[in-house]
Amino acid sequence: MKRKILVNVVGVLLAFLLGAVVMLVQGYNPLETYYRLFEYSLAPGKIAYTLSKSVPLVLTGMSASVAFASGPINLGQPGQLLMGALLATIGGLYIDLPPLLMIPFLLILAMLGGALWSGVAALLKYWFNMSEFITTLMLNMIADFFTYWAINYPFFEKNANHPQTPFIAKSGWMPEWGNFNSSVIVMVLAFAVIWFIVNRSTAGYEWRLSGQNSLFSRLGGVNISKNYLVVMLLTGALAGLAGGLVVMAGPHRFIKDIGGNYAWDGVMIAMVANSGIILTLVFGFFFSVLQTGSLGMELITAVPKELIQVLQAVIVLIVVAGRGYFETFFAKLEARRKMRERIA
Amino acid sequence: MNIILGLINGMITSATPILLAALGGSLTYYAGIFNIAMEGMMLSGAFFGMLGSYYFHSWPMGILFAILGAILMALIFILFAVVLKMDEFITGIGLNLFAVGATTYMLRQIFKVKGAFASPEIVPIPKIDIPWIKDIPVVGEILSGQNLIVYLTLLATIAVSYLVFKTRFGLRLRAAGYNRTSLDTSGVSANRIRVWSLILCGVLTGLAGSFLSLGYVTLFSEGMSAGRGWISLAAVILVSGNPTGIALISLLFGFTDGLGLFMQRSLPSQFTSMVPYVATLVALFVYSVRLKKKQTI
C-alpha cells in the first residue's frame, strides 16, 4: 500500500520536474509558476470551486475505470457525455417541475442519454461482435456532429449569435452556495454507489474477475455477455451524468464544445489510477487542481494554461510506466532476498 | 461529368492521409504492436510540417519537419512501450493526448494564437502536372494535377507491400508479430524490428500530417487530424494489415467523404460530416458478419 502511494507521488513529482525544465528553457520561473498554480486552486476560498470543477472529471474517470477494470474498452465517454448533456437540456427546455423532482428527473435523463449511446456500442458487440474499442470512438464523432446539429436547428435559440440552446428551466439549475456547487453532492453519491457495487457486491466481484481473466470467470459460471451489457450501460450512464451536471451546474444551456476535454481527461485519470475507484477520485481532484490553477498561473506568470494539458499527459505516461518498472524492480529485490536465504 | 470528376478527385484527396497513416499502422500491425498513436503522430506531423514550411519558406523543409515531428512521437512511443514495456494501449492514448496538448501549447507559445494559424508565409506542397498525360481529356484531370503527396502515397503503398512480403526485413517484421520468441531465438532482436517498424510508421504518418497542413489546406488548426488516425486504425484491422486491402478501404472511405460533401446540397452539413464515421461502422459490421460466416462453415 505504502509502496503504491510512493510510486504515484514519485511519478507526479518527476512529471513536475520535467515541466519545470520546459519552463526553465522558455525563461519562466518554475517555482513561482507552480506556487501560483496551487495557490489559485487550493486557497481556502477557492477549494470549493476546484471541487465543483472536479465533478465531470471524476465521473468520466469512474466511467472509464469501471469499464477498463471489468473488461470492456469503453472509450466512448466523450460521446456519452454529450448525449447525456443533450437529453438533460431537452428535458429542461420542455418540462418544468418543482426543483426537488426536477433535478433527479434531469439527472436520470442525462444518465439515460449516456446509457443509450453506450448501449448502441454494446448491442453492436452483443449482436455482431463488433469491437467496442472502435465503435465507441466512431460514435464519439457521430455524437459530436449530432449534438452540434441539434443546437443549430431543432433546439437553436432564436436571435443568438452562435449555436446554443435557450436556458433550461430554473428549477433544473443545480443550487450553488458561494463557490460550492451541489453537483459535488451528486458526485459523492455516485462515488459511494459505484464503490459499493464494485467492491462489495457479487456483480462487482464478477466484473473484476472477468476483467482479470474472462475465460476463468466464464468457466466459473459468470454470465459474461450479461455483465458486459450491464457494465457498458452503467459506464455510459456515468459519463452521461457528467454531461447533465455540466449543463445543470454550468452554463445552464447546451453551448458548442460544452464537453470540452472532460471525457478524455477522465480516460487519462482512469489510466493513471490503474482503474481503481478511490485513486480515480484522488486523481480526478488532482487534475481539477491543475486545470483550475492553470487559469491563475496564466494570469500571473504568463505561462500559457495549455501547458497543463501537456503536464497531464506526461504525468499519466510517467506514473504508469513507473508503476510497471517499480513492480519488476521490487519483485527482483524480493527474488534476490529469497535466493540469499536459500543459500544461507 | 464534372460531378463525377469532383467525386473522384475528392475521394483521392480524402483517402490520402488515411491511406498513409494506415500503411504506417500496417507495418506496426505486422510487427505485433497495438499501435493506436497514429492520430497523435499525424497531428504532430501536421504541426511541425507547418512550422518547417513557415520558417524556411520551403515545402521540402515542411515535409522533412513533418516526418521528424512524427518520428519524435514514435520515439516517445518506443521509449515507453518497447523500452519500459508499458501497456501499448495506455501509451497510445497518453501519446495522442500529449500530441493534442503539446501542439496546442506550441501553437500558443510560438504564434500567439488559439485555435488555428494560417499565414501567407506557409508554403504549400505543390500540385504536379504530368506532361502528356495532363492533355488527355477526363483521365488527365484525375491522373495529373494531384498533390505531390498523392503520388508519394501511391509509391508508398507499393513500397510497403514490397517491403512486407518480398524482403528479409518484411519476413522478420511478420515474424516479430507472429512469434517473437522464435525470432529472438533465431538471433534477430524482435525489439529492434519493432523499433524500426515504429520509426517507419512515423515517416508515413508524418507524410500524412504534412498533407493535412500543407496540402489539403495551408494552415494548422488544433486537433486537425480529426479522427483520421482512428479511421486508419479501423482500416488496418479490417484487412488484417494487408497494404493493398488498406488502399482499397481508404479509397472507399475517401469516396464516402466526397459523397458527404456532395450530399450537402440536400442535408445539413453536420450529417454529411458524419458519413466517414458511419461508413467505418458499416465496414466493421460487414467484416464481422463475414467473419461469423467463415466460423460457422
XYZ file of C-alpha atoms in Angstrom:
641
model
C 0.000 0.000 0.000
C 2.729 2.439 1.070
C 4.730 1.400 -1.949
C 1.803 2.195 -4.265
C 1.403 5.685 -2.836
C 5.148 6.203 -3.154
C 5.119 5.219 -6.855
C 2.285 7.651 -7.591
C 3.868 10.528 -5.715
C 7.302 9.971 -7.230
C 5.761 9.756 -10.712
C 3.872 13.017 -10.280
C 6.985 14.728 -8.913
C 9.049 13.504 -11.864
C 6.430 14.890 -14.265
C 6.539 18.234 -12.434
C 10.303 18.215 -12.708
C 10.044 17.721 -16.465
C 7.526 20.549 -16.622
C 9.936 22.735 -14.663
C 12.691 22.005 -17.173
C 10.370 23.031 -20.020
C 9.570 26.282 -18.188
C 13.234 26.997 -17.441
C 14.122 26.528 -21.105
C 11.494 29.083 -22.032
C 12.652 31.529 -19.399
C 9.874 31.174 -16.836
C 10.404 30.729 -13.129
C 9.085 27.226 -12.374
C 8.868 27.644 -8.596
C 6.742 30.736 -8.836
C 4.622 29.173 -11.579
C 3.856 26.086 -9.505
C 3.224 28.213 -6.436
C 0.687 30.327 -8.341
C -0.891 27.199 -9.785
C -1.604 25.672 -6.388
C -2.349 28.983 -4.727
C -5.081 29.695 -7.253
C -6.789 26.331 -6.878
C -6.188 25.428 -3.232
C -6.587 28.737 -1.369
C -9.350 28.478 1.283
C -11.841 30.480 -0.793
C -11.004 28.590 -3.959
C -11.074 24.990 -2.904
C -14.863 24.724 -3.185
C -14.647 25.929 -6.773
C -11.905 23.405 -7.563
C -14.042 20.700 -6.015
C -17.020 21.699 -8.159
C -14.848 21.627 -11.263
C -13.694 18.111 -10.475
C -17.210 16.668 -10.892
C -17.120 15.864 -14.645
C -13.523 14.652 -14.367
C -14.265 12.224 -11.554
C -17.500 10.963 -13.131
C -15.992 10.295 -16.570
C -12.918 8.912 -14.800
C -15.071 6.447 -12.857
C -16.856 5.521 -16.074
C -13.538 4.645 -17.711
C -12.203 2.954 -14.561
C -15.188 0.657 -14.125
C -15.144 -0.210 -17.827
C -11.400 -0.922 -18.010
C -11.380 -2.888 -14.756
C -14.260 -5.078 -15.980
C -13.009 -5.721 -19.496
C -14.943 -3.549 -21.974
C -12.723 -0.928 -23.603
C -15.336 1.798 -23.494
C -13.661 4.874 -24.953
C -16.991 6.487 -25.741
C -17.116 8.836 -22.751
C -16.927 11.984 -24.929
C -19.967 10.964 -26.966
C -21.878 9.607 -23.989
C -21.236 12.821 -22.073
C -22.592 14.896 -24.957
C -25.684 12.749 -25.384
C -26.366 12.916 -21.636
C -25.969 16.682 -21.711
C -28.273 16.962 -24.728
C -31.042 14.830 -23.230
C -30.895 16.699 -19.921
C -31.051 20.001 -21.804
C -34.053 18.903 -23.839
C -35.805 17.794 -20.651
C -35.062 21.138 -19.059
C -36.368 23.038 -22.059
C -39.794 21.424 -22.255
C -40.615 20.297 -18.736
C -40.824 22.304 -15.537
C -41.277 20.587 -12.175
C -40.524 21.690 -8.616
C -36.721 21.546 -8.050
C -36.911 18.525 -5.754
C -38.400 16.484 -8.593
C -36.834 18.358 -11.480
C -33.184 17.784 -10.553
C -33.453 13.989 -10.129
C -35.583 13.857 -13.268
C -32.980 15.667 -15.370
C -30.160 13.602 -13.860
C -31.987 10.416 -14.815
C -32.490 11.786 -18.320
C -28.769 12.527 -18.528
C -27.900 9.008 -17.451
C -30.379 7.624 -19.970
C -28.741 9.663 -22.716
C -25.303 8.316 -21.880
C -26.532 4.754 -21.473
C -28.390 4.990 -24.773
C -25.198 5.893 -26.587
C -23.032 3.259 -24.883
C -25.920 0.843 -25.387
C -25.584 1.232 -29.152
C -21.949 0.141 -28.941
C -22.847 -2.645 -26.503
C -25.526 -4.036 -28.805
C -23.236 -3.854 -31.832
C -20.811 -6.020 -29.881
C -23.535 -8.283 -28.494
C -25.224 -8.955 -31.838
C -22.438 -8.612 -34.387
C -19.297 -8.964 -32.272
C -18.008 -5.547 -33.377
C -15.188 -4.353 -31.130
C -16.439 -1.602 -28.807
C -12.983 -0.067 -28.907
C -13.513 1.303 -32.415
C -17.306 1.630 -32.433
C -17.280 3.873 -29.336
C -14.631 6.088 -30.944
C -16.714 6.424 -34.116
C -19.841 7.054 -32.050
C -17.946 9.897 -30.332
C -17.512 11.674 -33.637
C -21.112 10.995 -34.612
C -22.413 12.336 -31.272
C -20.252 15.397 -31.730
C -21.841 16.231 -35.073
C -25.316 15.166 -33.978
C -25.396 17.425 -30.905
C -23.944 20.242 -32.984
C -26.800 19.790 -35.423
C -29.304 19.681 -32.553
C -28.206 23.059 -31.209
C -28.059 24.506 -34.723
C -31.547 23.506 -35.837
C -34.247 21.992 -33.621
C -33.185 23.481 -30.260
C -31.497 26.602 -31.533
C -32.064 29.763 -29.503
C -33.501 32.346 -31.819
C -31.523 35.596 -32.119
C -28.373 34.002 -30.707
C -25.108 34.773 -32.476
C -23.698 31.296 -32.225
C -25.244 27.866 -31.923
C -26.700 27.271 -28.465
C -29.995 26.308 -26.860
C -32.082 28.608 -24.650
C -31.697 28.296 -20.855
C -33.198 25.233 -19.211
C -35.947 25.791 -16.620
C -34.626 27.469 -13.441
C -35.855 24.560 -11.347
C -33.267 22.352 -13.030
C -30.280 24.521 -12.088
C -28.030 22.860 -9.522
C -28.165 25.007 -6.352
C -24.980 26.853 -5.578
C -23.678 28.128 -2.256
C -20.887 30.560 -2.879
C -18.265 28.665 -4.844
C -19.663 25.303 -3.852
C -21.916 23.719 -6.437
C -24.287 20.993 -5.265
C -23.206 18.814 -8.199
C -20.391 17.758 -5.852
C -23.014 16.036 -3.688
C -24.237 14.078 -6.705
C -20.649 13.117 -7.455
C -20.046 11.885 -3.916
C -23.271 9.848 -4.019
C -22.299 8.334 -7.370
C -18.858 7.547 -5.992
C -20.331 5.801 -2.946
C -22.707 3.737 -5.096
C -20.008 2.729 -7.581
C -17.526 1.909 -4.828
C -20.100 -0.282 -3.135
C -21.107 -2.071 -6.348
C -17.539 -2.736 -7.434
C -16.069 -3.713 -4.064
C -18.929 -5.118 -2.041
C -21.437 -6.730 -4.397
C -21.456 -10.040 -6.248
C -21.877 -8.249 -9.566
C -18.805 -6.110 -8.933
C -16.801 -9.169 -7.961
C -17.805 -10.888 -11.207
C -16.883 -7.778 -13.219
C -13.452 -7.524 -11.704
C -12.961 -11.239 -12.195
C -13.926 -11.021 -15.881
C -11.642 -8.027 -16.271
C -8.719 -10.051 -14.914
C -9.443 -13.284 -16.738
C -12.504 -13.609 -18.912
C -12.110 -17.325 -19.635
C -11.606 -18.246 -15.987
C -14.693 -16.361 -14.876
C -16.794 -17.915 -17.646
C -15.723 -21.381 -16.544
C -16.641 -20.351 -13.023
C -20.210 -19.690 -14.166
C -20.168 -15.943 -14.738
C -22.578 -14.726 -17.387
C -20.071 -12.749 -19.454
C -22.389 -11.214 -22.036
C -24.931 -10.051 -19.457
C -22.194 -8.461 -17.388
C -20.760 -6.854 -20.497
C -24.082 -5.203 -21.297
C -24.593 -4.027 -17.711
C -21.087 -2.571 -17.471
C -21.431 -0.767 -20.785
C -24.800 0.716 -19.787
C -23.553 1.700 -16.326
C -20.388 3.354 -17.596
C -22.370 5.143 -20.301
C -24.786 6.375 -17.642
C -21.887 7.709 -15.560
C -20.493 9.663 -18.499
C -23.994 10.901 -19.327
C -24.446 12.018 -15.723
C -21.260 14.041 -16.064
C -22.721 15.723 -19.151
C -26.022 16.510 -17.458
C -24.245 18.025 -14.467
C -22.024 20.130 -16.712
C -25.158 21.699 -18.197
C -27.081 21.989 -14.929
C -24.183 23.390 -12.887
C -22.508 25.472 -15.552
C -23.981 27.466 -18.400
C -27.496 26.027 -17.840
C -27.808 25.529 -21.582
C -26.151 23.435 -24.262
C -23.442 25.529 -25.896
C -20.921 24.496 -28.524
C -17.967 22.462 -27.170
C -19.687 22.059 -23.830
C -17.995 18.699 -23.335
C -14.583 20.338 -23.518
C -11.874 17.820 -22.843
C -13.524 16.382 -19.716
C -14.083 12.905 -21.087
C -10.588 12.350 -22.459
C -9.190 13.713 -19.210
C -11.410 11.157 -17.489
C -9.897 8.363 -19.567
C -6.426 9.571 -18.585
C -7.453 9.716 -14.926
C -8.662 6.121 -15.107
C -5.355 5.047 -16.618
C -3.180 6.843 -14.122
C -5.395 5.496 -11.331
C -4.903 1.956 -12.647
C -8.723 1.686 -12.800
C -9.029 1.915 -9.026
C -12.155 3.733 -7.853
C -10.598 5.579 -4.916
C -7.486 6.579 -6.852
C -9.793 7.842 -9.614
C -11.377 10.206 -7.104
C -7.956 11.356 -5.906
C -6.518 11.920 -9.371
C -9.781 13.467 -10.595
C -9.464 16.079 -7.871
C -5.772 16.493 -8.572
C -6.380 17.093 -12.288
C -9.048 19.623 -11.339
C -6.481 21.367 -9.129
C -4.124 21.562 -12.096
C -6.798 22.797 -14.515
C -8.306 25.368 -12.171
C -4.890 26.547 -11.111
C -3.756 26.896 -14.715
C -6.033 29.929 -15.066
C -4.322 31.690 -12.177
C -0.937 30.596 -13.444
C -1.636 32.160 -16.826
C -2.958 35.373 -15.270
C 0.018 36.000 -13.020
C 3.029 34.319 -14.605
C 2.052 34.425 -18.303
C 2.743 30.694 -18.707
C 0.003 29.554 -21.134
C -2.527 27.311 -19.453
C -2.201 24.785 -22.274
C 0.997 23.651 -20.565
C -1.195 21.823 -18.064
C -2.630 19.638 -20.812
C 0.905 18.539 -21.647
C 1.735 18.046 -17.985
C -1.315 15.801 -17.502
C -0.280 13.506 -20.342
C 3.283 13.398 -19.011
C 2.005 12.516 -15.524
C -0.011 9.645 -16.967
C 2.878 8.255 -19.001
C 5.432 8.552 -16.200
C 3.247 7.239 -13.378
C 2.033 4.240 -15.386
C 5.485 3.420 -16.723
C 6.973 3.917 -13.265
C 4.432 1.581 -11.717
C 5.399 -1.251 -14.034
C 9.065 -0.503 -13.627
C 8.922 -0.368 -9.830
C 6.933 -3.573 -9.652
C 9.568 -5.532 -11.562
C 12.253 -3.776 -9.524
C 10.702 -4.803 -6.200
C 9.990 -8.291 -7.495
C 13.669 -8.633 -8.398
C 14.714 -7.446 -4.933
C 12.363 -9.968 -3.383
C 13.702 -12.767 -5.544
C 17.273 -11.880 -4.688
C 16.472 -11.823 -0.972
C 14.850 -15.261 -1.151
C 17.752 -16.641 -3.108
C 20.158 -15.433 -0.459
C 18.042 -17.053 2.243
C 18.159 -20.359 0.380
C 21.911 -20.217 0.096
C 22.354 -19.346 3.737
C -19.280 14.587 -65.778
C -17.967 17.385 -63.583
C -19.727 15.908 -60.595
C -18.124 12.524 -61.137
C -14.718 14.118 -61.632
C -15.214 16.106 -58.444
C -16.215 12.963 -56.571
C -13.178 11.049 -57.784
C -10.775 13.873 -57.001
C -12.435 14.361 -53.613
C -12.062 10.650 -52.982
C -8.346 10.751 -53.749
C -7.781 13.812 -51.556
C -9.598 12.452 -48.520
C -8.166 8.958 -48.913
C -4.543 10.135 -49.000
C -3.910 10.944 -45.300
C -5.910 7.921 -44.143
C -4.031 5.616 -46.508
C -0.606 6.946 -45.485
C -1.334 6.613 -41.782
C -2.869 3.183 -42.301
C 0.245 2.000 -44.162
C 2.254 3.051 -41.126
C -0.230 1.203 -38.958
C 0.117 -1.833 -41.200
C 3.854 -2.056 -40.501
C 3.345 -1.937 -36.742
C 0.409 -4.344 -37.074
C 2.671 -6.926 -38.707
C 5.271 -6.299 -36.006
C 2.657 -7.197 -33.422
C 2.323 -3.750 -31.871
C -1.082 -2.494 -30.868
C -0.304 0.968 -32.168
C -3.128 3.435 -31.698
C -0.895 6.504 -31.711
C -1.297 7.266 -35.429
C -3.674 10.079 -34.552
C -1.093 11.800 -32.368
C 1.768 11.171 -34.789
C -0.256 12.644 -37.642
C -1.168 15.702 -35.609
C 2.431 16.253 -34.592
C 3.465 15.830 -38.242
C 0.892 18.391 -39.333
C 2.141 20.918 -36.785
C 5.849 20.513 -37.447
C 5.236 20.436 -41.203
C 3.549 23.814 -40.959
C 6.369 25.047 -38.718
C 9.108 23.961 -41.128
C 7.379 25.400 -44.141
C 6.751 28.682 -42.312
C 10.301 29.212 -41.075
C 12.189 28.096 -44.153
C 9.640 29.246 -46.720
C 10.034 25.933 -48.427
C 7.747 22.957 -48.659
C 10.520 20.307 -48.746
C 11.598 21.555 -45.314
C 7.956 21.330 -44.342
C 7.809 17.677 -45.313
C 11.120 16.989 -43.554
C 9.914 18.656 -40.363
C 6.598 16.801 -40.550
C 8.419 13.485 -40.734
C 10.743 14.467 -37.868
C 7.775 15.606 -35.785
C 6.001 12.299 -36.250
C 9.205 10.346 -35.587
C 9.572 12.280 -32.336
C 6.200 10.878 -31.252
C 7.265 7.419 -32.430
C 10.418 7.699 -30.305
C 8.352 8.532 -27.230
C 6.176 5.515 -28.028
C 9.318 3.391 -28.320
C 10.659 4.702 -25.003
C 7.508 3.813 -23.099
C 6.111 0.770 -24.904
C 9.287 -1.003 -26.029
C 11.966 0.092 -23.560
C 9.885 0.482 -20.396
C 7.434 -2.250 -21.515
C 4.398 -0.169 -20.676
C 0.967 -1.226 -21.912
C 0.739 -0.244 -25.607
C -2.877 0.826 -25.298
C -2.170 3.245 -22.454
C 0.966 4.531 -24.182
C -1.043 5.188 -27.335
C -3.874 7.041 -25.617
C -1.442 9.019 -23.486
C 0.623 9.912 -26.534
C -2.411 11.034 -28.536
C -3.469 13.371 -25.753
C 0.118 14.504 -25.317
C 0.185 15.432 -29.016
C -3.024 17.442 -28.713
C -1.696 19.280 -25.656
C 1.798 19.853 -26.996
C 0.698 21.166 -30.415
C -1.864 23.468 -28.805
C 0.753 24.727 -26.359
C 3.351 25.323 -29.064
C 0.788 26.997 -31.316
C 0.089 29.399 -28.485
C 3.747 29.890 -27.489
C 5.234 30.289 -30.949
C 2.464 32.017 -32.900
C 0.475 33.602 -30.046
C -2.807 32.338 -31.442
C -5.512 29.990 -30.256
C -7.431 27.632 -32.495
C -5.745 27.936 -35.863
C -2.791 29.547 -37.556
C -2.679 30.499 -41.227
C -0.178 32.732 -42.943
C 0.935 33.511 -46.494
C 4.429 32.594 -45.315
C 3.476 28.926 -45.175
C 4.430 27.392 -48.500
C 2.061 24.605 -49.563
C 3.188 21.377 -51.191
C 2.760 21.863 -54.955
C 0.479 20.012 -57.307
C 2.247 18.119 -60.036
C 1.256 18.355 -63.675
C 2.429 15.367 -65.636
C 3.289 16.283 -69.243
C 1.434 14.352 -71.976
C -0.985 12.784 -69.515
C -2.468 16.096 -68.462
C -3.664 16.696 -72.023
C -5.736 13.522 -72.135
C -9.357 14.506 -71.514
C -11.010 13.262 -68.293
C -8.252 10.784 -67.361
C -5.728 13.612 -67.394
C -7.741 15.551 -64.886
C -7.551 12.639 -62.464
C -4.046 11.285 -63.088
C -2.384 14.654 -63.418
C -2.506 17.774 -61.283
C -2.699 15.953 -57.956
C -0.699 16.975 -54.921
C 2.843 15.609 -54.762
C 1.930 13.673 -51.622
C -0.770 11.804 -53.542
C 1.855 10.379 -55.896
C 4.131 9.646 -52.948
C 1.260 7.762 -51.334
C 0.915 5.596 -54.421
C 4.625 4.823 -54.275
C 4.417 4.216 -50.529
C 1.639 1.648 -50.993
C 3.737 -0.320 -53.458
C 6.869 0.103 -51.347
C 5.216 -1.073 -48.128
C 3.692 -4.033 -49.928
C 7.099 -4.973 -51.329
C 8.828 -4.383 -48.007
C 6.451 -6.579 -46.046
C 6.188 -9.515 -48.431
C 9.354 -9.563 -50.516
C 12.255 -8.511 -48.304
C 14.188 -10.029 -45.440
C 13.126 -7.158 -43.214
C 9.497 -7.884 -44.067
C 9.895 -11.533 -43.145
C 11.413 -10.577 -39.803
C 8.704 -7.965 -39.331
C 5.977 -10.540 -39.741
C 7.891 -12.982 -37.552
C 8.106 -10.352 -34.797
C 4.338 -10.185 -34.762
C 3.679 -13.854 -35.357
C 6.052 -15.372 -32.858
C 8.549 -13.042 -31.308
C 10.233 -15.684 -29.185
C 11.248 -17.738 -32.191
C 12.561 -14.606 -33.866
C 14.577 -13.772 -30.770
C 15.989 -17.301 -30.544
C 16.979 -17.187 -34.200
C 19.315 -14.361 -33.306
C 17.315 -11.375 -34.519
C 16.136 -8.962 -31.859
C 12.354 -8.644 -32.120
C 12.558 -5.375 -30.230
C 14.862 -3.895 -32.837
C 12.408 -4.854 -35.588
C 9.612 -3.275 -33.575
C 11.581 -0.076 -33.156
C 12.179 0.141 -36.903
C 8.533 -0.540 -37.693
C 7.542 2.310 -35.375
C 10.043 4.700 -36.932
C 8.814 3.830 -40.435
C 5.285 4.341 -39.148
C 6.444 7.781 -38.017
C 7.734 8.573 -41.502
C 4.438 7.598 -43.118
C 2.205 9.327 -40.576
C 4.466 12.382 -40.852
C 3.786 12.487 -44.581
C 0.078 12.165 -43.808
C 0.389 15.078 -41.395
C 2.189 17.245 -43.938
C -0.636 16.583 -46.383
C -3.143 17.827 -43.794
C -1.444 21.151 -43.051
C 0.375 21.802 -46.347
C -1.693 20.028 -48.981
C -5.356 19.709 -48.079
C -5.329 23.219 -46.614
C -2.447 25.574 -45.851
C -2.904 26.131 -42.141
C -2.715 24.360 -38.818
C -5.685 24.107 -36.509
C -5.939 22.406 -33.104
C -6.791 18.734 -33.369
C -6.884 18.910 -37.156
C -6.300 15.169 -37.543
C -10.000 14.903 -36.551
C -10.179 11.158 -36.018
C -8.396 10.209 -39.244
C -5.856 8.225 -37.249
C -8.674 6.193 -35.732
C -10.256 5.572 -39.132
C -6.897 4.388 -40.437
C -6.653 2.060 -37.453
C -10.074 0.650 -38.343
C -8.849 0.171 -41.920
C -5.793 -1.743 -40.711
C -7.887 -4.013 -38.507
C -10.474 -4.604 -41.251
C -7.984 -6.083 -43.710
C -5.566 -7.534 -41.122
C -2.817 -5.172 -42.247
C -2.648 -6.063 -45.951
C -1.370 -2.923 -47.772
C -3.421 -3.479 -50.946
C -6.551 -4.020 -48.901
C -5.767 -0.886 -46.928
C -5.513 1.092 -50.164
C -8.938 -0.128 -51.293
C -10.561 0.546 -47.914
C -9.025 4.029 -47.752
C -10.358 4.847 -51.203
C -13.771 3.653 -50.060
C -13.613 5.969 -47.039
C -12.408 8.767 -49.262
C -15.344 8.162 -51.545
C -17.857 8.368 -48.702
C -16.203 11.574 -47.546
C -16.566 13.093 -51.011
C -20.106 11.778 -51.188
C -20.833 13.546 -47.899
C -19.691 16.854 -49.357
C -21.841 16.196 -52.404
C -24.899 15.487 -50.244
C -24.551 18.862 -48.528
C -26.993 20.243 -51.064
C -29.834 18.304 -49.507
C -28.708 17.575 -45.921
C -27.345 19.766 -43.106
C -23.537 19.678 -43.141
C -23.442 18.132 -39.649
C -24.991 14.955 -41.034
C -22.814 14.775 -44.103
C -19.724 15.171 -41.908
C -20.761 12.008 -40.068
C -20.587 9.913 -43.231
C -16.967 8.642 -42.974
C -17.503 7.575 -39.366
C -20.769 5.840 -40.184
C -19.007 4.188 -43.125
C -16.369 2.867 -40.713
C -19.114 1.350 -38.577
C -20.722 -0.213 -41.660
C -17.370 -1.620 -42.790
C -16.776 -3.121 -39.341
C -20.260 -4.591 -39.488
C -19.650 -6.243 -42.876
C -16.314 -7.523 -41.618
C -17.738 -9.117 -38.504
C -20.661 -10.688 -40.348
C -18.229 -12.190 -42.869
C -16.056 -13.452 -40.039
C -19.041 -15.102 -38.410
C -19.994 -16.860 -41.651
C -16.452 -18.148 -42.019
C -16.524 -19.514 -38.495
C -19.832 -21.310 -38.941
C -18.551 -23.061 -42.060
